Structures are given as structure tokens and as C-alpha cells.
mmCIF file of C-alpha atoms and ligand atoms in Angstrom:
data_model
loop_
_atom_site.group_PDB
_atom_site.id
_atom_site.type_symbol
_atom_site.label_atom_id
_atom_site.label_comp_id
_atom_site.label_asym_id
_atom_site.label_seq_id
_atom_site.Cartn_x
_atom_site.Cartn_y
_atom_site.Cartn_z
ATOM 1 C CA MET V 1 -267.844 -187.424 170.086
ATOM 2 C CA SER V 2 -265.059 -187.383 167.551
ATOM 3 C CA VAL V 3 -265.104 -190.996 166.362
ATOM 4 C CA ALA V 4 -268.137 -192.367 164.545
ATOM 5 C CA PRO V 5 -269.357 -195.859 165.463
ATOM 6 C CA GLY V 6 -268.442 -196.960 161.943
ATOM 7 C CA ALA V 7 -264.777 -196.373 162.723
ATOM 8 C CA PHE V 8 -264.857 -199.294 165.170
ATOM 9 C CA ALA V 9 -267.059 -201.561 163.092
ATOM 10 C CA VAL V 10 -266.077 -205.101 162.158
ATOM 11 C CA ALA V 11 -267.181 -207.174 159.232
ATOM 12 C CA THR V 12 -269.161 -210.312 160.020
ATOM 13 C CA GLY V 13 -270.602 -212.448 157.232
ATOM 14 C CA GLY V 14 -270.246 -209.665 154.713
ATOM 15 C CA GLN V 15 -272.140 -207.198 156.919
ATOM 16 C CA VAL V 16 -270.417 -204.416 158.845
ATOM 17 C CA VAL V 17 -271.558 -204.406 162.459
ATOM 18 C CA SER V 18 -270.331 -203.030 165.740
ATOM 19 C CA THR V 19 -270.323 -205.192 168.823
ATOM 20 C CA VAL V 20 -269.448 -204.372 172.410
ATOM 21 C CA ALA V 21 -266.286 -206.462 172.037
ATOM 22 C CA SER V 22 -265.198 -204.791 168.805
ATOM 23 C CA LEU V 23 -265.840 -201.272 170.077
ATOM 24 C CA ILE V 24 -263.905 -201.867 173.303
ATOM 25 C CA ALA V 25 -261.020 -203.558 171.474
ATOM 26 C CA ALA V 26 -260.768 -200.760 168.937
ATOM 27 C CA SER V 27 -260.993 -198.019 171.565
ATOM 28 C CA GLY V 28 -257.755 -198.820 173.376
ATOM 29 C CA VAL V 29 -259.619 -198.731 176.714
ATOM 30 C CA GLY V 30 -258.814 -201.713 178.957
ATOM 31 C CA ALA V 31 -261.212 -204.687 178.909
ATOM 32 C CA SER V 32 -262.454 -204.326 182.460
ATOM 33 C CA GLU V 33 -263.041 -200.546 182.299
ATOM 34 C CA GLY V 34 -264.552 -201.029 178.838
ATOM 35 C CA ALA V 35 -267.003 -203.568 180.249
ATOM 36 C CA ILE V 36 -268.036 -201.175 183.040
ATOM 37 C CA LEU V 37 -268.653 -198.401 180.509
ATOM 38 C CA ALA V 38 -270.524 -200.765 178.168
ATOM 39 C CA ALA V 39 -272.792 -201.937 180.988
ATOM 40 C CA ALA V 40 -273.620 -198.296 181.752
ATOM 41 C CA ALA V 41 -274.089 -197.300 178.101
ATOM 42 C CA LEU V 42 -276.429 -200.201 177.383
ATOM 43 C CA GLY V 43 -278.170 -200.239 180.756
ATOM 44 C CA ARG V 44 -277.204 -203.890 181.249
ATOM 45 C CA THR V 45 -275.339 -205.823 183.930
ATOM 46 C CA ARG V 46 -271.752 -206.897 183.350
ATOM 47 C CA GLU V 47 -272.951 -210.526 183.599
ATOM 48 C CA TRP V 48 -275.388 -209.961 180.726
ATOM 49 C CA LEU V 49 -272.599 -208.427 178.667
ATOM 50 C CA LEU V 50 -270.378 -211.499 179.084
ATOM 51 C CA ALA V 51 -272.921 -213.477 177.086
ATOM 52 C CA HIS V 52 -273.790 -210.713 174.600
ATOM 53 C CA ASP V 53 -270.559 -208.886 173.801
ATOM 54 C CA LEU V 54 -270.557 -210.300 170.256
ATOM 55 C CA ASP V 55 -274.181 -209.337 169.521
ATOM 56 C CA PRO V 56 -274.589 -206.710 166.775
ATOM 57 C CA LEU V 57 -275.321 -203.284 168.298
ATOM 58 C CA GLU V 58 -277.869 -200.830 167.001
ATOM 59 C CA ASP V 59 -276.395 -197.494 165.912
ATOM 60 C CA GLY V 60 -277.762 -195.582 168.897
ATOM 61 C CA ALA V 61 -276.320 -198.049 171.402
ATOM 62 C CA ALA V 62 -273.010 -198.140 169.537
ATOM 63 C CA SER V 63 -272.635 -194.368 169.465
ATOM 64 C CA GLY V 64 -273.575 -194.141 173.150
ATOM 65 C CA LEU V 65 -270.826 -196.596 174.019
ATOM 66 C CA VAL V 66 -268.304 -194.929 171.707
ATOM 67 C CA ALA V 67 -268.993 -191.595 173.437
ATOM 68 C CA LEU V 68 -268.131 -193.086 176.840
ATOM 69 C CA LEU V 69 -265.042 -194.894 175.501
ATOM 70 C CA GLU V 70 -263.860 -191.629 173.944
ATOM 71 C CA LEU V 71 -264.213 -189.803 177.272
ATOM 72 C CA ARG V 72 -262.157 -192.509 178.963
ATOM 73 C CA ARG V 73 -259.558 -192.427 176.219
ATOM 74 C CA SER V 74 -259.246 -188.672 176.734
ATOM 75 C CA GLY V 75 -258.221 -189.474 180.330
ATOM 76 C CA LEU V 76 -261.372 -188.751 182.344
ATOM 77 C CA PRO V 77 -261.652 -191.299 185.201
ATOM 78 C CA VAL V 78 -264.419 -193.911 184.861
ATOM 79 C CA ALA V 79 -265.979 -192.771 188.162
ATOM 80 C CA TYR V 80 -266.398 -189.205 186.843
ATOM 81 C CA ILE V 81 -267.761 -190.450 183.502
ATOM 82 C CA LEU V 82 -270.419 -192.505 185.264
ATOM 83 C CA GLY V 83 -270.805 -190.098 188.199
ATOM 84 C CA GLU V 84 -270.684 -193.036 190.568
ATOM 85 C CA ARG V 85 -268.230 -195.306 192.395
ATOM 86 C CA GLU V 86 -268.939 -198.182 194.738
ATOM 87 C CA PHE V 87 -267.225 -198.037 198.118
ATOM 88 C CA HIS V 88 -267.551 -200.704 200.801
ATOM 89 C CA GLY V 89 -270.566 -202.102 198.931
ATOM 90 C CA LEU V 90 -272.430 -198.782 198.801
ATOM 91 C CA PRO V 91 -273.036 -196.613 195.702
ATOM 92 C CA PHE V 92 -271.548 -193.108 195.982
ATOM 93 C CA GLN V 93 -272.224 -190.303 193.529
ATOM 94 C CA VAL V 94 -268.973 -188.549 192.665
ATOM 95 C CA SER V 95 -268.593 -185.238 190.878
ATOM 96 C CA ARG V 96 -265.268 -183.596 190.094
ATOM 97 C CA ASP V 97 -265.606 -181.664 193.380
ATOM 98 C CA VAL V 98 -264.660 -184.785 195.320
ATOM 99 C CA LEU V 99 -261.910 -187.388 195.423
ATOM 100 C CA ILE V 100 -262.887 -190.741 193.932
ATOM 101 C CA PRO V 101 -263.218 -193.211 196.849
ATOM 102 C CA ARG V 102 -260.304 -195.706 196.784
ATOM 103 C CA PRO V 103 -260.315 -199.415 197.665
ATOM 104 C CA GLU V 104 -257.435 -198.853 200.114
ATOM 105 C CA THR V 105 -259.631 -196.469 202.107
ATOM 106 C CA GLU V 106 -261.968 -199.399 202.845
ATOM 107 C CA LEU V 107 -259.189 -200.457 205.233
ATOM 108 C CA LEU V 108 -259.708 -197.252 207.222
ATOM 109 C CA VAL V 109 -263.438 -197.984 207.431
ATOM 110 C CA ASP V 110 -262.826 -201.591 208.549
ATOM 111 C CA LEU V 111 -260.444 -200.386 211.261
ATOM 112 C CA ALA V 112 -262.930 -197.728 212.367
ATOM 113 C CA ILE V 113 -265.765 -200.269 212.584
ATOM 114 C CA ALA V 114 -263.576 -202.578 214.680
ATOM 115 C CA ALA V 115 -262.536 -199.696 216.945
ATOM 116 C CA ALA V 116 -266.044 -198.305 217.401
ATOM 117 C CA GLY V 117 -267.732 -201.546 218.403
ATOM 118 C CA HIS V 118 -271.495 -201.317 218.448
ATOM 119 C CA CYS V 119 -272.188 -198.825 221.182
ATOM 120 C CA GLY V 120 -273.361 -195.268 220.625
ATOM 121 C CA VAL V 121 -270.021 -193.682 219.865
ATOM 122 C CA ARG V 122 -269.550 -190.145 218.548
ATOM 123 C CA ILE V 123 -267.493 -190.215 215.356
ATOM 124 C CA LEU V 124 -265.888 -187.338 213.440
ATOM 125 C CA ASP V 125 -264.725 -187.646 209.798
ATOM 126 C CA LEU V 126 -262.327 -184.872 208.785
ATOM 127 C CA GLY V 127 -262.249 -183.925 205.078
ATOM 128 C CA THR V 128 -265.198 -186.093 204.127
ATOM 129 C CA GLY V 129 -265.276 -185.342 200.368
ATOM 130 C CA SER V 130 -267.959 -187.599 198.827
ATOM 131 C CA GLY V 131 -268.857 -188.687 202.377
ATOM 132 C CA ALA V 132 -267.660 -192.235 201.658
ATOM 133 C CA ILE V 133 -266.107 -192.845 205.087
ATOM 134 C CA ALA V 134 -268.688 -191.033 207.234
ATOM 135 C CA ILE V 135 -271.694 -192.449 205.389
ATOM 136 C CA THR V 136 -270.374 -196.018 205.387
ATOM 137 C CA LEU V 137 -269.721 -195.761 209.137
ATOM 138 C CA ALA V 138 -273.199 -194.359 209.768
ATOM 139 C CA HIS V 139 -274.632 -197.205 207.656
ATOM 140 C CA ARG V 140 -272.714 -199.949 209.441
ATOM 141 C CA LEU V 141 -272.722 -198.533 212.981
ATOM 142 C CA THR V 142 -276.387 -197.765 213.420
ATOM 143 C CA LEU V 143 -275.988 -196.497 216.980
ATOM 144 C CA ALA V 144 -273.112 -194.161 216.177
ATOM 145 C CA GLU V 145 -273.554 -190.410 215.875
ATOM 146 C CA VAL V 146 -271.499 -189.275 212.891
ATOM 147 C CA THR V 147 -270.269 -185.745 212.145
ATOM 148 C CA ALA V 148 -268.378 -185.008 208.924
ATOM 149 C CA VAL V 149 -266.537 -181.833 207.982
ATOM 150 C CA ASP V 150 -265.057 -180.496 204.780
ATOM 151 C CA ALA V 151 -263.617 -177.126 203.762
ATOM 152 C CA SER V 152 -265.379 -177.359 200.384
ATOM 153 C CA ALA V 153 -269.075 -176.418 200.262
ATOM 154 C CA HIS V 154 -269.355 -178.232 196.913
ATOM 155 C CA ALA V 155 -267.997 -181.426 198.446
ATOM 156 C CA LEU V 156 -270.376 -181.137 201.410
ATOM 157 C CA ARG V 157 -273.364 -180.804 199.081
ATOM 158 C CA GLN V 158 -272.256 -183.956 197.279
ATOM 159 C CA ALA V 159 -271.771 -185.761 200.583
ATOM 160 C CA ALA V 160 -275.189 -184.663 201.859
ATOM 161 C CA ARG V 161 -276.823 -185.976 198.655
ATOM 162 C CA ASN V 162 -275.034 -189.300 199.129
ATOM 163 C CA ALA V 163 -276.207 -189.550 202.749
ATOM 164 C CA GLN V 164 -279.768 -188.922 201.620
ATOM 165 C CA ARG V 165 -279.616 -191.470 198.761
ATOM 166 C CA ILE V 166 -278.102 -194.127 200.998
ATOM 167 C CA GLY V 167 -280.518 -193.245 203.768
ATOM 168 C CA VAL V 168 -278.305 -192.388 206.736
ATOM 169 C CA GLN V 169 -278.041 -189.468 209.138
ATOM 170 C CA VAL V 170 -274.733 -187.611 209.177
ATOM 171 C CA GLN V 171 -274.219 -184.119 210.509
ATOM 172 C CA PHE V 172 -272.266 -182.153 207.897
ATOM 173 C CA VAL V 173 -270.272 -179.092 208.934
ATOM 174 C CA LEU V 174 -268.397 -176.637 206.703
ATOM 175 C CA SER V 175 -265.056 -176.446 208.470
ATOM 176 C CA ASP V 176 -261.357 -176.166 207.800
ATOM 177 C CA TRP V 177 -260.371 -179.272 209.796
ATOM 178 C CA TYR V 178 -261.365 -178.651 213.449
ATOM 179 C CA GLU V 179 -261.956 -174.911 213.081
ATOM 180 C CA ALA V 180 -265.779 -174.787 213.238
ATOM 181 C CA LEU V 181 -266.108 -177.547 215.845
ATOM 182 C CA SER V 182 -265.445 -175.335 218.907
ATOM 183 C CA ALA V 183 -264.970 -177.578 221.951
ATOM 184 C CA GLN V 184 -266.793 -180.684 220.656
ATOM 185 C CA ARG V 185 -265.165 -183.990 221.598
ATOM 186 C CA PHE V 186 -265.522 -187.380 219.945
ATOM 187 C CA ASP V 187 -264.845 -191.026 220.755
ATOM 188 C CA LEU V 188 -263.349 -191.688 217.332
ATOM 189 C CA ILE V 189 -261.824 -189.324 214.770
ATOM 190 C CA VAL V 190 -261.132 -190.665 211.267
ATOM 191 C CA SER V 191 -259.548 -188.939 208.307
ATOM 192 C CA ASN V 192 -258.282 -189.598 204.813
ATOM 193 C CA PRO V 193 -256.723 -186.173 204.333
ATOM 194 C CA PRO V 194 -254.720 -184.993 201.311
ATOM 195 C CA TYR V 195 -251.204 -186.396 201.719
ATOM 196 C CA ILE V 196 -249.383 -186.069 198.400
ATOM 197 C CA ALA V 197 -246.311 -183.790 198.193
ATOM 198 C CA ARG V 198 -246.799 -180.753 195.945
ATOM 199 C CA ALA V 199 -244.045 -181.775 193.510
ATOM 200 C CA ASP V 200 -245.035 -185.465 193.299
ATOM 201 C CA LEU V 201 -245.091 -186.496 189.648
ATOM 202 C CA HIS V 202 -248.059 -188.844 190.224
ATOM 203 C CA LEU V 203 -250.219 -185.714 190.256
ATOM 204 C CA LYS V 204 -249.473 -185.224 186.573
ATOM 205 C CA ALA V 205 -250.536 -188.700 185.459
ATOM 206 C CA GLY V 206 -253.679 -190.814 185.258
ATOM 207 C CA ASP V 207 -256.868 -190.132 187.186
ATOM 208 C CA LEU V 208 -255.202 -187.792 189.700
ATOM 209 C CA ARG V 209 -255.051 -185.038 187.042
ATOM 210 C CA TYR V 210 -258.836 -184.763 187.187
ATOM 211 C CA GLU V 211 -259.342 -184.884 190.950
ATOM 212 C CA PRO V 212 -259.538 -181.800 193.222
ATOM 213 C CA GLN V 213 -256.044 -180.674 194.295
ATOM 214 C CA LEU V 214 -257.561 -179.713 197.662
ATOM 215 C CA ALA V 215 -258.257 -183.403 198.288
ATOM 216 C CA LEU V 216 -254.832 -184.637 197.159
ATOM 217 C CA VAL V 217 -252.011 -182.174 197.759
ATOM 218 C CA SER V 218 -250.710 -181.131 201.148
ATOM 219 C CA GLY V 219 -247.632 -178.934 201.155
ATOM 220 C CA GLU V 220 -243.980 -179.655 200.396
ATOM 221 C CA ASP V 221 -243.805 -183.069 202.071
ATOM 222 C CA GLY V 222 -247.482 -184.044 201.816
ATOM 223 C CA LEU V 223 -247.819 -183.950 205.598
ATOM 224 C CA ASP V 224 -249.361 -180.504 206.216
ATOM 225 C CA ALA V 225 -252.920 -181.791 206.641
ATOM 226 C CA LEU V 226 -251.804 -184.798 208.708
ATOM 227 C CA ARG V 227 -249.943 -182.391 211.041
ATOM 228 C CA LYS V 228 -253.178 -180.446 211.583
ATOM 229 C CA VAL V 229 -255.381 -183.519 211.930
ATOM 230 C CA ILE V 230 -253.048 -185.294 214.385
ATOM 231 C CA GLY V 231 -251.924 -182.161 216.243
ATOM 232 C CA GLY V 232 -255.509 -180.991 216.771
ATOM 233 C CA ALA V 233 -256.957 -184.353 217.788
ATOM 234 C CA PRO V 234 -256.233 -184.263 221.557
ATOM 235 C CA ALA V 235 -258.437 -181.166 221.928
ATOM 236 C CA HIS V 236 -261.330 -183.031 220.248
ATOM 237 C CA LEU V 237 -261.042 -186.576 221.626
ATOM 238 C CA GLN V 238 -262.603 -187.947 224.772
ATOM 239 C CA PRO V 239 -260.030 -189.570 227.064
ATOM 240 C CA GLY V 240 -259.812 -193.157 225.743
ATOM 241 C CA GLY V 241 -260.869 -191.964 222.279
ATOM 242 C CA ARG V 242 -259.042 -192.986 219.130
ATOM 243 C CA LEU V 243 -257.613 -191.187 216.094
ATOM 244 C CA LEU V 244 -257.325 -193.143 212.852
ATOM 245 C CA VAL V 245 -255.772 -191.679 209.689
ATOM 246 C CA GLU V 246 -254.862 -192.816 206.197
ATOM 247 C CA HIS V 247 -251.447 -191.786 204.849
ATOM 248 C CA GLY V 248 -249.106 -192.187 201.890
ATOM 249 C CA TYR V 249 -247.105 -195.334 201.124
ATOM 250 C CA ASP V 250 -243.849 -193.850 202.489
ATOM 251 C CA GLN V 251 -245.228 -191.792 205.385
ATOM 252 C CA GLY V 252 -245.624 -194.484 208.071
ATOM 253 C CA ALA V 253 -242.640 -193.434 210.198
ATOM 254 C CA ALA V 254 -243.344 -189.705 209.835
ATOM 255 C CA VAL V 255 -246.977 -190.207 210.854
ATOM 256 C CA ARG V 256 -246.035 -192.313 213.903
ATOM 257 C CA ALA V 257 -243.682 -189.473 214.897
ATOM 258 C CA LEU V 258 -246.521 -186.945 214.539
ATOM 259 C CA PHE V 259 -248.720 -189.099 216.813
ATOM 260 C CA ALA V 260 -245.907 -189.247 219.399
ATOM 261 C CA GLN V 261 -245.359 -185.471 219.205
ATOM 262 C CA ALA V 262 -249.070 -184.888 219.851
ATOM 263 C CA GLY V 263 -248.839 -187.004 223.026
ATOM 264 C CA PHE V 264 -250.309 -190.264 221.733
ATOM 265 C CA THR V 265 -248.683 -193.493 222.874
ATOM 266 C CA GLU V 266 -248.358 -196.710 220.872
ATOM 267 C CA ALA V 267 -249.409 -195.529 217.426
ATOM 268 C CA LEU V 268 -250.124 -198.649 215.399
ATOM 269 C CA THR V 269 -249.586 -198.835 211.631
ATOM 270 C CA THR V 270 -251.667 -201.149 209.419
ATOM 271 C CA ARG V 271 -250.710 -202.230 205.898
ATOM 272 C CA ASP V 272 -253.213 -202.257 203.030
ATOM 273 C CA LEU V 273 -253.936 -205.230 200.748
ATOM 274 C CA ALA V 274 -250.923 -204.274 198.628
ATOM 275 C CA GLY V 275 -248.713 -204.686 201.737
ATOM 276 C CA VAL V 276 -248.074 -200.944 201.975
ATOM 277 C CA GLU V 277 -248.168 -199.011 205.285
ATOM 278 C CA ARG V 278 -251.456 -197.156 204.862
ATOM 279 C CA ALA V 279 -253.222 -196.341 208.129
ATOM 280 C CA CYS V 280 -252.147 -195.276 211.602
ATOM 281 C CA SER V 281 -254.152 -195.251 214.779
ATOM 282 C CA ALA V 282 -253.734 -194.572 218.478
ATOM 283 C CA VAL V 283 -255.792 -194.020 221.599
ATOM 284 C CA TRP V 284 -255.715 -190.688 223.424
ATOM 285 C CA PHE V 285 -255.326 -191.315 227.125
ATOM 286 C CA GLY V 286 -255.795 -187.712 228.126
ATOM 287 C CA GLY V 287 -253.221 -185.418 229.648
ATOM 288 C CA SER V 288 -252.150 -181.928 228.762
ATOM 289 C CA VAL V 289 -253.420 -180.692 225.426
ATOM 290 C CA ARG V 290 -250.688 -178.933 223.472
HETATM 291 N N1 LIG P 305 -254.483 -192.533 197.918
HETATM 292 C C1 LIG P 305 -254.574 -191.454 196.964
HETATM 293 C C2 LIG P 305 -253.545 -191.623 195.883
HETATM 294 O O1 LIG P 305 -252.385 -191.693 196.152
HETATM 295 C C3 LIG P 305 -254.426 -190.108 197.593
HETATM 296 C C4 LIG P 305 -255.575 -189.750 198.407
HETATM 297 C C5 LIG P 305 -255.224 -188.735 199.416
HETATM 298 O O2 LIG P 305 -254.368 -187.876 199.227
HETATM 299 N N2 LIG P 305 -255.867 -188.829 200.511
HETATM 300 O O3 LIG P 305 -253.936 -191.684 194.739
#
């Protein structure tokens, strides 16, 4: 910690005290992220803080909060500072080995739940990372049999810990996309693969700087992983099975073309809450596997 609590102190009634509000305001961290960090530092709920953010803080509590605010100010994402991020109402542990689960990916999960129905479907999640998609599906679709693969052993360990904490069964497989799955076929394949182009400037700003490149970057046009995921799907889907992928804001047309090339008909694009084309899905009706 490079800034002492005293540096953020305010004077009230002649006495110099730090409060949650004064420390957050002085830190330059946004109010809502500051409140999340304060709740964690003090072991309180955000609701409690609303009523107590002007209470004087003891030195230990103040320095604990300042330490977290300093980490955030240095750029580290809140999810990595706390080691946790909520996704679809479930708490996921996230280390720097895995992508931080995004709200827009909840769309993929909602679409997968709708597609799976409530029968005993076999589901495959490709590039599971923290396990957010696979574990949420296993939690919501209690009759489904969920397999999740990742090329990173570190990510798989994190995902397995999350499955255990949340209390669901997922079969985790170390695999570069479909490679270790031999001839297994599934009723539903889902994936939020890396889809950012190597030269995209977003990679050099904000939280993305701290996330694993393996989970973000995919070749010159950002479509390398989507080519593999979509191209390989027919060999791993049951006839009548569905592939559902997340993609970048400007990749809708390219992804529909990849579905068509792989022999899928009627690929359907769904927009996220921001109105951006975000997910694409189609049923595999069988036929020759290229
Ligand atoms: N949606 C993420 C972003 O643009 C990228 C995640 C991914 O590549 N799958 O920040």
C-alpha cells in the first residue's frame, strides 16, 4: 500500500477521521466499484454501507479499504481483487488464469437453457474458463449431463473448484477444443471462445489488460477459435443437436457465414441487452460431415 489512510482523511468537528465515503471519493475509484470494495474490506453488505458510509472508520478498517482502492486504481479488475464475480446469480471464484464472466454471456446461458428444455440432454461447453457457463447450466438443468473442456489446466482447476463450491457435477476435460473428445456427440454445444482480433486496441485498455490472452485473442480477425468451434461441431453433434456461440459486436455476419459453410441451415443471431449482435445458434440436421 502506497497511500496511508491519513491521506484520505477528512476533518469533522475538529477531528480528522476517515469514512467509507471520504476514502472512496479521494481514491478516484468510481462510486459503485468503491462500494463493492468497501463491502468486501469491511465484511458488510452494500445495504449496510448505504446507511454507514459517513461513520468514522477505525485505522485497521480504513487501511484495509485503502489497500483495495489502491489495487483498483492501479488497474486490477475488481473481480481479480476480490477473487470472485457473480454470474447468473451464482458466485464464481476467478483467478487471473480465467476470463472474468461477463453479463452479456448470461444471454448465452439463457438461450442454452431455452434450447435444452428439461430433458436429460448432453451438453458440451468449449473453452470453459472459470466454468461459468457449464456450471450454471448444470445448476439450472438438473437432468443434463454437462462436459466442459479447456486447453488450460489452470483454468480447469479453477472451474473444478467452482463446480465443487456450487455443488454441481460437470465432467472436465483438458482439451484443445474438440481434440480430446474422440467421437463423443452432444445434443447441445455452447461456447464463449476468444474472439478479439490480435491488433484490437481494446486489449491495451481497462480490465482486458489483466485477463488471459488465451481467453480473449483469436488470430488476425478474431475468428480463429470460432472457425474451429463451428467447423468441428457437426462431428460432435447428434442429428437435431444445436450449436450456440457468443461472438464479437461486429462478427454477426461472419459467424452466420461460418455456420453456413459448416452445413448448418438457418443460423439465428440474438442481440444482447445493449442491442449488439452477440450470439448465434443453429440446429444440425445431419448430413455429410466435412
Ligand atoms: N466479451 C469480451 C470483451 O470483449 C471478450 C470475451 C471473449 O473474447 N470471449 O471484453
